[in-house]
mmCIF file of C-alpha atoms in Angstrom:
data_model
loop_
_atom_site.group_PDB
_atom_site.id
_atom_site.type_symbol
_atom_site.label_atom_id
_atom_site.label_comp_id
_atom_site.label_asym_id
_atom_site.label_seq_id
_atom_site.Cartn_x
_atom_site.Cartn_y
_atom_site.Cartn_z
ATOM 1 C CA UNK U 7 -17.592 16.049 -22.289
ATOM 2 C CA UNK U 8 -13.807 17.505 -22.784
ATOM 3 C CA UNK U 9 -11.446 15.213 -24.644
ATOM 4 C CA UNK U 10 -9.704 13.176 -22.228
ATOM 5 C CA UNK U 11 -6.013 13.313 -22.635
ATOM 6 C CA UNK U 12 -3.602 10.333 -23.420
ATOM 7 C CA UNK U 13 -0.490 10.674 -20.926
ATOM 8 C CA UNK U 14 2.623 8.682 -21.773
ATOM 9 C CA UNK U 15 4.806 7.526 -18.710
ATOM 10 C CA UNK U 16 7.318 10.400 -19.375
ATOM 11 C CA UNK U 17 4.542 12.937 -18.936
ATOM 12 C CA UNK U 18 5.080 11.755 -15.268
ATOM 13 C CA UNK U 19 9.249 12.247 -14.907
ATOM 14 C CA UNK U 20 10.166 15.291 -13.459
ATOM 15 C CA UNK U 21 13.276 16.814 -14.993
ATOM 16 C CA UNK U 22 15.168 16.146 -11.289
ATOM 17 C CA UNK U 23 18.585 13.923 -11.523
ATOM 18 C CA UNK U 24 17.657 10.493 -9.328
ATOM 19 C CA UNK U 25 19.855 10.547 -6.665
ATOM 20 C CA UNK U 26 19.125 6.509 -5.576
ATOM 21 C CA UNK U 27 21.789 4.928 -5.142
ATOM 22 C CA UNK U 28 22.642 1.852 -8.437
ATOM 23 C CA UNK U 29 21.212 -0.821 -7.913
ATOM 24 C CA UNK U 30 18.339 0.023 -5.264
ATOM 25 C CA UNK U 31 14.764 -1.365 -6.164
ATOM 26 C CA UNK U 32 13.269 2.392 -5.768
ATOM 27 C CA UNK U 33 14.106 2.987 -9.151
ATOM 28 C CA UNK U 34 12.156 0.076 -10.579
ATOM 29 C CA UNK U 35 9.074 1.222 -8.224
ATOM 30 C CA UNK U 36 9.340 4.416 -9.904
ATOM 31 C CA UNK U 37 9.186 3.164 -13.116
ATOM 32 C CA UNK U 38 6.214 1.376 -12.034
ATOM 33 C CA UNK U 39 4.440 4.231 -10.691
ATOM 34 C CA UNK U 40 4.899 6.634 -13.898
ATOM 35 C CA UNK U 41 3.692 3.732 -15.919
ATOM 36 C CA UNK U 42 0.466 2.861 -13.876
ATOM 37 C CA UNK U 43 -0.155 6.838 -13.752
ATOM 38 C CA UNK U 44 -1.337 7.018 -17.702
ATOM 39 C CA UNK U 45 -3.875 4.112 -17.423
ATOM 40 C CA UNK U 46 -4.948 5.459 -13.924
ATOM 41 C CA UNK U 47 -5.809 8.722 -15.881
ATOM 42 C CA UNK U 48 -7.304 7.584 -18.815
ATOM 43 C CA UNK U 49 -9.938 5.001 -16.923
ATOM 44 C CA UNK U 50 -10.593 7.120 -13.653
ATOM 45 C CA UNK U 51 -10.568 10.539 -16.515
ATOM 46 C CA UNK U 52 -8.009 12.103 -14.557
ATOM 47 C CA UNK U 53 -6.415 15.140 -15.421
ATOM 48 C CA UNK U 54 -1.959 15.660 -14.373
ATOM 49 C CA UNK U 55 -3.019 18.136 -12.033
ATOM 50 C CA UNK U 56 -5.335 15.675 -9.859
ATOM 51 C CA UNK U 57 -2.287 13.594 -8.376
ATOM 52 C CA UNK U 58 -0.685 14.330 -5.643
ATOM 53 C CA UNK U 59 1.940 12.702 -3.822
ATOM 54 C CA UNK U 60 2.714 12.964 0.119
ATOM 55 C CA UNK U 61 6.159 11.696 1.897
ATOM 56 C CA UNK U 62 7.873 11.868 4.537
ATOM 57 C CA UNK U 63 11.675 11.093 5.577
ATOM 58 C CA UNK U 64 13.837 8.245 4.314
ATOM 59 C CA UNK U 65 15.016 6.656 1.037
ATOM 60 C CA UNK U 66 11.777 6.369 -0.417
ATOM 61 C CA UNK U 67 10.391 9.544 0.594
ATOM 62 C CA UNK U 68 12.380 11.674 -2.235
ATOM 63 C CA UNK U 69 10.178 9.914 -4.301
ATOM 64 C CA UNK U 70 7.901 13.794 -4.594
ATOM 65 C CA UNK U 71 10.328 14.967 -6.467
ATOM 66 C CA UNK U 72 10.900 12.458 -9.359
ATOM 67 C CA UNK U 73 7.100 12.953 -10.115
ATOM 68 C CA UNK U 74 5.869 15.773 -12.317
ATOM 69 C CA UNK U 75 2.605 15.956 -10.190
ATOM 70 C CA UNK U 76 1.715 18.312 -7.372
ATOM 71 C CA UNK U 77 3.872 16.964 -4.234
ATOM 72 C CA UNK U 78 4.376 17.560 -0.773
ATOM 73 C CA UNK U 79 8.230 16.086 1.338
ATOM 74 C CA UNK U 80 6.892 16.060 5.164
ATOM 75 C CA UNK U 81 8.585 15.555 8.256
ATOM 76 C CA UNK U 82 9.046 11.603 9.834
ATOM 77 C CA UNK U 83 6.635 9.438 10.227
ATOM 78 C CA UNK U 84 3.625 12.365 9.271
ATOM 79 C CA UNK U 85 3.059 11.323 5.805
ATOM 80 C CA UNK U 86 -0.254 9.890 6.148
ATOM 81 C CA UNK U 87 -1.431 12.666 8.433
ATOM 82 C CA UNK U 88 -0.533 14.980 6.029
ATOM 83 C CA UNK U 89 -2.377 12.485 2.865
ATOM 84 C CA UNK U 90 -5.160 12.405 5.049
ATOM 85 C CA UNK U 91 -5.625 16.105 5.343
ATOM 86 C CA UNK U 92 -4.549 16.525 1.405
ATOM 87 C CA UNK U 93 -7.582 14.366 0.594
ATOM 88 C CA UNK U 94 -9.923 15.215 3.131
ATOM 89 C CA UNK U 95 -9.715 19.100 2.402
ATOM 90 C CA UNK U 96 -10.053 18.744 -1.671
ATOM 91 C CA UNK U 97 -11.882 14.966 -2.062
ATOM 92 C CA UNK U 98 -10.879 15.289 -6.163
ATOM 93 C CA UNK U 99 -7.466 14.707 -5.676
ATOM 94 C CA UNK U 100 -5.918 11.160 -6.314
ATOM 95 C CA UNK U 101 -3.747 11.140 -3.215
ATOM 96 C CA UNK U 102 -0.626 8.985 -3.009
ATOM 97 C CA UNK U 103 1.848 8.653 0.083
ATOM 98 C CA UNK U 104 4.903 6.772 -0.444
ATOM 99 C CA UNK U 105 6.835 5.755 2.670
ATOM 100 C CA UNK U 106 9.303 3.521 4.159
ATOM 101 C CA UNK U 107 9.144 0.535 6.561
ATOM 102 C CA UNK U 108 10.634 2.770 9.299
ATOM 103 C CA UNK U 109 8.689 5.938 8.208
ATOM 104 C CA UNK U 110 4.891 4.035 8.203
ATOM 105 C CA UNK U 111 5.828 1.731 10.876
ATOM 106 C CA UNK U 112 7.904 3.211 13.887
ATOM 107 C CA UNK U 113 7.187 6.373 14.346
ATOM 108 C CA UNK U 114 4.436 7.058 11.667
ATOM 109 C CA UNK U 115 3.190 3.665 12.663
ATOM 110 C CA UNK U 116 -0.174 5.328 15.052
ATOM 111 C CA UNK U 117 -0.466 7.380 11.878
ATOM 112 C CA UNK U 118 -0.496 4.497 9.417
ATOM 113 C CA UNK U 119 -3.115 2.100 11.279
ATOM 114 C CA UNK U 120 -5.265 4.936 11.698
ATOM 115 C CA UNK U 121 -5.269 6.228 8.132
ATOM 116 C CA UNK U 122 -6.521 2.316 7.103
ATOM 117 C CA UNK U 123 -8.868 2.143 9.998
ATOM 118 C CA UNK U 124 -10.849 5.438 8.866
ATOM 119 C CA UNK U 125 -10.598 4.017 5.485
ATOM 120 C CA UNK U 126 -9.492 7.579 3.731
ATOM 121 C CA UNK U 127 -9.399 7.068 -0.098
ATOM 122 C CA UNK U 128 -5.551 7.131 -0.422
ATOM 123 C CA UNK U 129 -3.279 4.866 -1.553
ATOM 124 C CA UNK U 130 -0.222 4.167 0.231
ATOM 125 C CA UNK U 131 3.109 2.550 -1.269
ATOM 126 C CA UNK U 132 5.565 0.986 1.960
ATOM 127 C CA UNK U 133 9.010 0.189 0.219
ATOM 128 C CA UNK U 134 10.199 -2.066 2.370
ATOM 129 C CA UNK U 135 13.494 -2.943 2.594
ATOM 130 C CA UNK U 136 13.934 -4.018 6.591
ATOM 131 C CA UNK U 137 16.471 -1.581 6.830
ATOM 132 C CA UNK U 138 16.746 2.196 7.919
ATOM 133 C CA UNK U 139 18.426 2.828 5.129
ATOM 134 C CA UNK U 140 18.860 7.074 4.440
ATOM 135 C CA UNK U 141 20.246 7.044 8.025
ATOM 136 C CA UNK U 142 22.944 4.120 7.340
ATOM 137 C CA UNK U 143 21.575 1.038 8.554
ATOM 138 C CA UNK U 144 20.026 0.872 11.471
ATOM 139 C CA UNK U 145 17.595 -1.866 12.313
ATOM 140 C CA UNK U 146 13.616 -1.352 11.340
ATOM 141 C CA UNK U 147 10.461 -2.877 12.591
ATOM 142 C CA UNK U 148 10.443 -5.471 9.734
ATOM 143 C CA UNK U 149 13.950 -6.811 10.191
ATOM 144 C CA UNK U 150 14.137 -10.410 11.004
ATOM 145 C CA UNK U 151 14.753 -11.133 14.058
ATOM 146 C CA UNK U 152 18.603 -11.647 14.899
ATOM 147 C CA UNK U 153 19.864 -10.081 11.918
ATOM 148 C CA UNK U 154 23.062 -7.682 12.754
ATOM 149 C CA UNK U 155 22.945 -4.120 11.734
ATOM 150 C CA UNK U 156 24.534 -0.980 13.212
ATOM 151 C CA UNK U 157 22.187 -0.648 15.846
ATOM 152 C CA UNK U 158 21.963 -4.323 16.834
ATOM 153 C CA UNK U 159 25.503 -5.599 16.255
ATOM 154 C CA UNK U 160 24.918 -9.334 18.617
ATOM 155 C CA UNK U 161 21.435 -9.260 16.353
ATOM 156 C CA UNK U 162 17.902 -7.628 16.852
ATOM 157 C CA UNK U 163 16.190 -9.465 19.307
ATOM 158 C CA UNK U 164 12.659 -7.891 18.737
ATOM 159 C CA UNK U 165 9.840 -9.390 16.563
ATOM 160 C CA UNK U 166 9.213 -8.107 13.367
ATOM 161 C CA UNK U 167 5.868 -6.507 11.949
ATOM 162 C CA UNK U 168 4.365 -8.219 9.182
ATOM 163 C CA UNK U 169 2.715 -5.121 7.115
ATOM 164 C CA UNK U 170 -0.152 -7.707 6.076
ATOM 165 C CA UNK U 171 -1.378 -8.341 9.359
ATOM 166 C CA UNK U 172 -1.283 -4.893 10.617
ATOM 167 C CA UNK U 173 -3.281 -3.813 7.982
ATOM 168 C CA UNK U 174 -5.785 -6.340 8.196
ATOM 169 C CA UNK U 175 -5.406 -6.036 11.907
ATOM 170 C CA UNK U 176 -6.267 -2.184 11.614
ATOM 171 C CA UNK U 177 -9.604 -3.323 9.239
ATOM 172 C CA UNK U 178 -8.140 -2.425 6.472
ATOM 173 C CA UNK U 179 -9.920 -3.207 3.407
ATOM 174 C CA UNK U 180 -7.250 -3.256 0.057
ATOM 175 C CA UNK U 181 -3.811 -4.945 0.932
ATOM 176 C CA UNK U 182 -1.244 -5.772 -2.014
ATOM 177 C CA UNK U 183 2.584 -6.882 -2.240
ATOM 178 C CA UNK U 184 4.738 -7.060 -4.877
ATOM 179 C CA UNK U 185 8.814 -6.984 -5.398
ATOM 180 C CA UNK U 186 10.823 -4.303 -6.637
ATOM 181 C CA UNK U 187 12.158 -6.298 -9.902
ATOM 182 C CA UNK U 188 8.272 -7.814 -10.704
ATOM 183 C CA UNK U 189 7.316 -4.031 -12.950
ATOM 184 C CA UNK U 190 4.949 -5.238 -14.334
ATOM 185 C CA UNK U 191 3.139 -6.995 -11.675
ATOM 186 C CA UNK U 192 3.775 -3.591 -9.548
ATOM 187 C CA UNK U 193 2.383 -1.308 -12.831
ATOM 188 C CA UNK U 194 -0.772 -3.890 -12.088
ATOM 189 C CA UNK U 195 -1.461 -3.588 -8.567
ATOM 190 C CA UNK U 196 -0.779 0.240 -8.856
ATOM 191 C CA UNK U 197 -3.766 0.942 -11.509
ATOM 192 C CA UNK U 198 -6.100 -1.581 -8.968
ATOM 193 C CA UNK U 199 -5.192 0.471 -5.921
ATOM 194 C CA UNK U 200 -5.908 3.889 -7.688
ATOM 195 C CA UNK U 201 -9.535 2.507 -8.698
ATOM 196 C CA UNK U 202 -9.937 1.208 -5.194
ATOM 197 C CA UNK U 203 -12.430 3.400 -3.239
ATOM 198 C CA UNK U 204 -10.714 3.636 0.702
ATOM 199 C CA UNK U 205 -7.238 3.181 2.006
ATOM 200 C CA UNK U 206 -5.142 0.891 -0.620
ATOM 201 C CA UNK U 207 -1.850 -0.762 0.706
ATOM 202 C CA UNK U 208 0.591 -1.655 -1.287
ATOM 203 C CA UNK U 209 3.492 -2.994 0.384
ATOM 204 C CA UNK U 210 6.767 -3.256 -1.971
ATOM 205 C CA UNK U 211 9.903 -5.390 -0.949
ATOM 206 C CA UNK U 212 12.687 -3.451 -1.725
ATOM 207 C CA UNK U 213 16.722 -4.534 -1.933
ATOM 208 C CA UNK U 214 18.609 -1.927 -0.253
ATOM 209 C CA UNK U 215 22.240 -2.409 -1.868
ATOM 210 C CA UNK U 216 24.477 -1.283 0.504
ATOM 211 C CA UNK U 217 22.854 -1.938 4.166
ATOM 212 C CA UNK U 218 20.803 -4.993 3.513
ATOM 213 C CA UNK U 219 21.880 -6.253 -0.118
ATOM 214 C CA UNK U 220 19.376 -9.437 -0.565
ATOM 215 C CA UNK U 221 17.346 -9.633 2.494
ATOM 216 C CA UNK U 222 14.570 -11.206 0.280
ATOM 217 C CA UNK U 223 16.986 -13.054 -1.578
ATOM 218 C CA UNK U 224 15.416 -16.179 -0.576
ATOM 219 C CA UNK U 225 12.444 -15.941 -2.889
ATOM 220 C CA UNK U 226 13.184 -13.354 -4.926
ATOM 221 C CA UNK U 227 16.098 -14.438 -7.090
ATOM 222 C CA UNK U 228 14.999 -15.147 -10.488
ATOM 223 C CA UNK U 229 16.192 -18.749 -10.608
ATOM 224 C CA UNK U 230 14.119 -19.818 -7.092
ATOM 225 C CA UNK U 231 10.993 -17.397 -7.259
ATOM 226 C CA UNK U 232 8.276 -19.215 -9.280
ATOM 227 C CA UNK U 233 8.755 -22.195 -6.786
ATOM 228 C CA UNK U 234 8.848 -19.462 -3.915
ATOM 229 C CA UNK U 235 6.300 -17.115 -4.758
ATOM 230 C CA UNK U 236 2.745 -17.487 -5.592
ATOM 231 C CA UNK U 237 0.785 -14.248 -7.561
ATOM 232 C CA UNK U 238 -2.486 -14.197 -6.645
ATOM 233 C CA UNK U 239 -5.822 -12.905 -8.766
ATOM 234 C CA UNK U 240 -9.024 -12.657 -7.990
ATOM 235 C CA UNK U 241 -11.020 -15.505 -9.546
ATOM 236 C CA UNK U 242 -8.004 -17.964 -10.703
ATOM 237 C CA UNK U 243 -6.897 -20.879 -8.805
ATOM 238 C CA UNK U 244 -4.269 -20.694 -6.342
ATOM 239 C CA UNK U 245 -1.139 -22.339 -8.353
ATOM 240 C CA UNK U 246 2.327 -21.599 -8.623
ATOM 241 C CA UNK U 247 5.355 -23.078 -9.472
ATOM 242 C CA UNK U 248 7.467 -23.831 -12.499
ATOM 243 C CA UNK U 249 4.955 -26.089 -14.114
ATOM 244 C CA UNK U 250 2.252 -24.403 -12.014
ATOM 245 C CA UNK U 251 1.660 -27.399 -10.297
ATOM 246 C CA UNK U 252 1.971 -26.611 -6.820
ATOM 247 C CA UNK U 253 -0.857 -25.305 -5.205
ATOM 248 C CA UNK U 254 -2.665 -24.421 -2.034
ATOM 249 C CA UNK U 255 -5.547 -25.885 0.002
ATOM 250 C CA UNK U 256 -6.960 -25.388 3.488
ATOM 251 C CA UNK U 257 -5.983 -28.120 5.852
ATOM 252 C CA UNK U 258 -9.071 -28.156 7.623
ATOM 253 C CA UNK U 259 -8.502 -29.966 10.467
ATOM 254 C CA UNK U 260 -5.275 -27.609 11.306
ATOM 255 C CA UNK U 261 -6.909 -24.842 10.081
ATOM 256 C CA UNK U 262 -3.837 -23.473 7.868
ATOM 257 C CA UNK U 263 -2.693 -23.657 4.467
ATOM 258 C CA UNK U 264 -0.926 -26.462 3.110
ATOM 259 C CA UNK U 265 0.921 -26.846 -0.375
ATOM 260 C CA UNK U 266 0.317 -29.706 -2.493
ATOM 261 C CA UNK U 267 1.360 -31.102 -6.140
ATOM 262 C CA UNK U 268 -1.624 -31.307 -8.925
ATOM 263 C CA UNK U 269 -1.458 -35.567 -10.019
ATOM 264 C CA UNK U 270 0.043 -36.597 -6.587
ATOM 265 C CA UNK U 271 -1.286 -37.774 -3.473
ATOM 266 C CA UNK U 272 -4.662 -37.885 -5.151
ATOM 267 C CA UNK U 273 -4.617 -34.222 -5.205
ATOM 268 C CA UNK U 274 -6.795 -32.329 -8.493
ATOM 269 C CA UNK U 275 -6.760 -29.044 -9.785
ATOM 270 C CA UNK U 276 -10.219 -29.080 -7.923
ATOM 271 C CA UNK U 277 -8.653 -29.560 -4.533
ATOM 272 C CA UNK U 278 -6.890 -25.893 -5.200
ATOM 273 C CA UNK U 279 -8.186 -23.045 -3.433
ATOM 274 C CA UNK U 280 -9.895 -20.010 -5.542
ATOM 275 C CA UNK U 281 -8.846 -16.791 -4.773
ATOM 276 C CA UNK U 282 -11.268 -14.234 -3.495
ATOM 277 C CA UNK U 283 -9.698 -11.084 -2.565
ATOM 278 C CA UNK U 284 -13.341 -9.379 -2.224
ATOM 279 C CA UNK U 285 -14.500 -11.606 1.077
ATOM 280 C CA UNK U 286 -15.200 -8.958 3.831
ATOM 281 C CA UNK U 287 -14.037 -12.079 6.190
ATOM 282 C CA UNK U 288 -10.240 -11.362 6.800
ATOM 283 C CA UNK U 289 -9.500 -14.832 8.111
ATOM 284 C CA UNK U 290 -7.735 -16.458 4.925
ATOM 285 C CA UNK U 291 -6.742 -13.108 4.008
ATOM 286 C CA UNK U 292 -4.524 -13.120 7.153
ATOM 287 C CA UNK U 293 -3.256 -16.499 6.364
ATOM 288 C CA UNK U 294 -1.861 -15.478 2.774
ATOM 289 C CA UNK U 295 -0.132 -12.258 4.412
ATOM 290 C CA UNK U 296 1.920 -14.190 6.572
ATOM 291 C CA UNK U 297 2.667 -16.739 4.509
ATOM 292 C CA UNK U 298 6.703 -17.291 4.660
ATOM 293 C CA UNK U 299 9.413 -19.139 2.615
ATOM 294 C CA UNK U 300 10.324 -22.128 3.431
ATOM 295 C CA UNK U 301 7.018 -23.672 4.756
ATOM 296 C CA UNK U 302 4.744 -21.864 1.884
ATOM 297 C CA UNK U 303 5.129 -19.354 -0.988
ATOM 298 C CA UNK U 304 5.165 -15.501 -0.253
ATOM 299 C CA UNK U 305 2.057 -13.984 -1.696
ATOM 300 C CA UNK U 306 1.995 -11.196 -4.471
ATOM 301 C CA UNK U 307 -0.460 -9.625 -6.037
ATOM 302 C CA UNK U 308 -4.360 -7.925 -4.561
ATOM 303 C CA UNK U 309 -4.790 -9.895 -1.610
ATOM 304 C CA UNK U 310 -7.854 -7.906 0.010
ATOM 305 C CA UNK U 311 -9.889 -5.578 -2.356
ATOM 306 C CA UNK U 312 -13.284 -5.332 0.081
ATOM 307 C CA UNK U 313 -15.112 -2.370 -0.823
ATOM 308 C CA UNK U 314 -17.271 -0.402 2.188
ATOM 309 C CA UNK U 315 -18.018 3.512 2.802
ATOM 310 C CA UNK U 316 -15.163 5.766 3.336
ATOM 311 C CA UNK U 317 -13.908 8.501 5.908
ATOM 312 C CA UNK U 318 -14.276 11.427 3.295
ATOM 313 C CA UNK U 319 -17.651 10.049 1.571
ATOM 314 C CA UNK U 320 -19.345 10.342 5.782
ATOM 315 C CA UNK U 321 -17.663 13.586 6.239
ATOM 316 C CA UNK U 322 -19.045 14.820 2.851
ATOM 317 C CA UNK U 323 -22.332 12.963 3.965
ATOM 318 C CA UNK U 324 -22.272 14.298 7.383
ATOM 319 C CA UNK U 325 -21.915 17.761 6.777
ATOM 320 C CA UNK U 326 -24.142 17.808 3.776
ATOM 321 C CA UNK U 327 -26.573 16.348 6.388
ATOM 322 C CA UNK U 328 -26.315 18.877 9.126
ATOM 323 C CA UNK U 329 -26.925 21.581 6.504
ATOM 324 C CA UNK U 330 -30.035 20.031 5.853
ATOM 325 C CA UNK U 331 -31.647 20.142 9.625
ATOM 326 C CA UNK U 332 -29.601 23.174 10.510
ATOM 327 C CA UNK U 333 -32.005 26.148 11.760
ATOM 328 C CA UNK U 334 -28.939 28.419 11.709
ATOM 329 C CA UNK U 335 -27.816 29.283 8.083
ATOM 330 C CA UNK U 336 -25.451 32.515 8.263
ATOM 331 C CA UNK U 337 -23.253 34.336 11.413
ATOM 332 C CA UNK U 338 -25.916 36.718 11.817
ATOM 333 C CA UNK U 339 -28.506 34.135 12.243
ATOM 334 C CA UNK U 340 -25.526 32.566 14.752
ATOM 335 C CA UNK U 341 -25.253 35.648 16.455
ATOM 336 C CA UNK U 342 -28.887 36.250 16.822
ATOM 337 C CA UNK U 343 -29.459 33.059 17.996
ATOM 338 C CA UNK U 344 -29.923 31.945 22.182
ATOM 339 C CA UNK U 345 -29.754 34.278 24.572
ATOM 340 C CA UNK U 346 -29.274 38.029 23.700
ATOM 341 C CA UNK U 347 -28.648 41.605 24.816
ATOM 342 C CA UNK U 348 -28.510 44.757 23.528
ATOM 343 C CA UNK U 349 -26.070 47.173 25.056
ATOM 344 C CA UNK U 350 -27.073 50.717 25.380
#
């Protein structure tokens, strides 16, 4: 077996000047990227030349071009067409299409549920920052509702998509979130998405600086977020907080999720739910997606990591199949075959 090669994050920077604009939270996704990158190689055995990344327009989508890895810019709203076909042609690639709230989810957005319905073994990175932000601020399909921008100056009056639920609503089987400032937590998710088998989500909140400066502000600032945010893992209870005493159990009788403190109420760490981001059932799955600040936490971390077959494993399987029971084997067998006449 070749000698697999240790990558360092850098191995990953291409030698293209960042043209982001100070301040925005792409950069710190892009740091998180190039640093999942080297442990994605060394556990999956990947060679440099095995990653590809897929975009298409907006902020985010320059994001080719910062990686030294094989890359492909695409038109609006066709990145996860063009993933799909990436990954379906050559199944050895590690695929990766990075795309905006606007890009995935207005017009890419018949593109996007299909790509996690078919369950194609790419993993997709939505910055979202509610914002259109490369074309100056127009309103997106995950602004809030009544929130003024250049396009809705009296206040959007449509409701927002929650990237969760569509996913889940779309079967999809891998669903993540983290924030733009949490690297770490992001350089995390990242390595579990790559090792996912199928369609992994990972949906990033963003700060855009200059058309939507704090729009998660709420729950992100560093002085409110342990209170505001709950990270979940697999296995560990479901705590938070600055004493991680808070928690979360299922009100059973309203059939939602509740917060509670650990010592009061007659409340015990046993009370607090267990995270299970493998259950094929979606149903508390869809509850921690659309959790919102201020009645619960916002979720980070896996969420859904449910493992079933995938689009390119039945189209290997399929054709590999076929070939089997096929009676024709060549174009002169195909040309021979049926009905035939010979011109004299």
């Amino acid at each position: 077996m070749a000698e697999v090669v240790k990558f360092t994050p850098q191995d990953f920077k291409s030698d293209q000047e960042v043209k982001w604009c100070p301040g925005c939270g792409d950069h710190a996704i892009l740091s998180s990227v190039q640093k999942a990158l080297p442990e994605v190689a060394s556990t999956l055995h990947y060679t440099k030349e095995r990653f590809v990344f897929v975009s298409g327009i907006g902020c985010s989508s320059r994001f080719p071009y910062y990686m030294n890895t094989y890359g492909f810019h695409g038109i609006h709203g066709r990145a996860a067409a063009i993933a799909t076909g990436v990954k379906v042609a050559n199944p050895t690639l590690s695929v990766w299409e990075i795309t905006g709230d606007g890009d995935a989810l207005a017009i890419g957005g018949n593109h996007f549920i299909h790509a996690v319905r078919r369950n194609i073994d790419i993993n997709i990175i939505l910055f979202n920052n509610e914002i259109y932000g490369l074309t100056k601020g127009q309103y997106s399909p995950t602004s809030k509702m009544g929130v003024i921008t250049k396009t809705s100056p009296f206040g959007t009056v449509e409701h927002p998509f929650r990237p969760g639920e569509l996913v889940i609503g779309a079967q999809g089987k891998f669903f993540a979130r983290s924030l733009d400032a949490e690297v770490k937590l992001s350089t995390e998710i990242l390595v579990e998405a790559a090792k996912h088998d199928g369609t992994s989500v990972v949906e990033m909140l963003v700060n855009c600086v200059i058309y939507n400066d704090r729009t998660h502000a709420n729950f992100t600032d560093k002085d409110v977020r342990e209170d505001r945010v709950i990270v979940l893992r697999h296995g560990e209870k479901m705590l938070f907080g600055k004493n991680k005493d808070k928690g979360l159990i299922l009100d059973g009788q309203a059939l939602r999720l509740k917060v509670v403190t650990v010592g009061q109420d007659g409340y015990t760490l046993d009370d607090i739910l267990v995270h299970d981001a493998t259950n094929p059932n979606p149903g508390l799955h869809m509850m921690l997606v659309n959790m919102e600040y201020p009645e619960l936490p916002v979720a980070l971390g896996v969420i859904r990591k449910v493992k079933d077959t995938t689009y390119d494993d039945n189209v290997r399987d399929q054709v590999l199949d076929v070939q089997k029971k096929a009676k024709i084997h060549s174009m002169d067998e195909l040309l021979r075959s049926g009905e035939t006449w010979e011109v004299k």
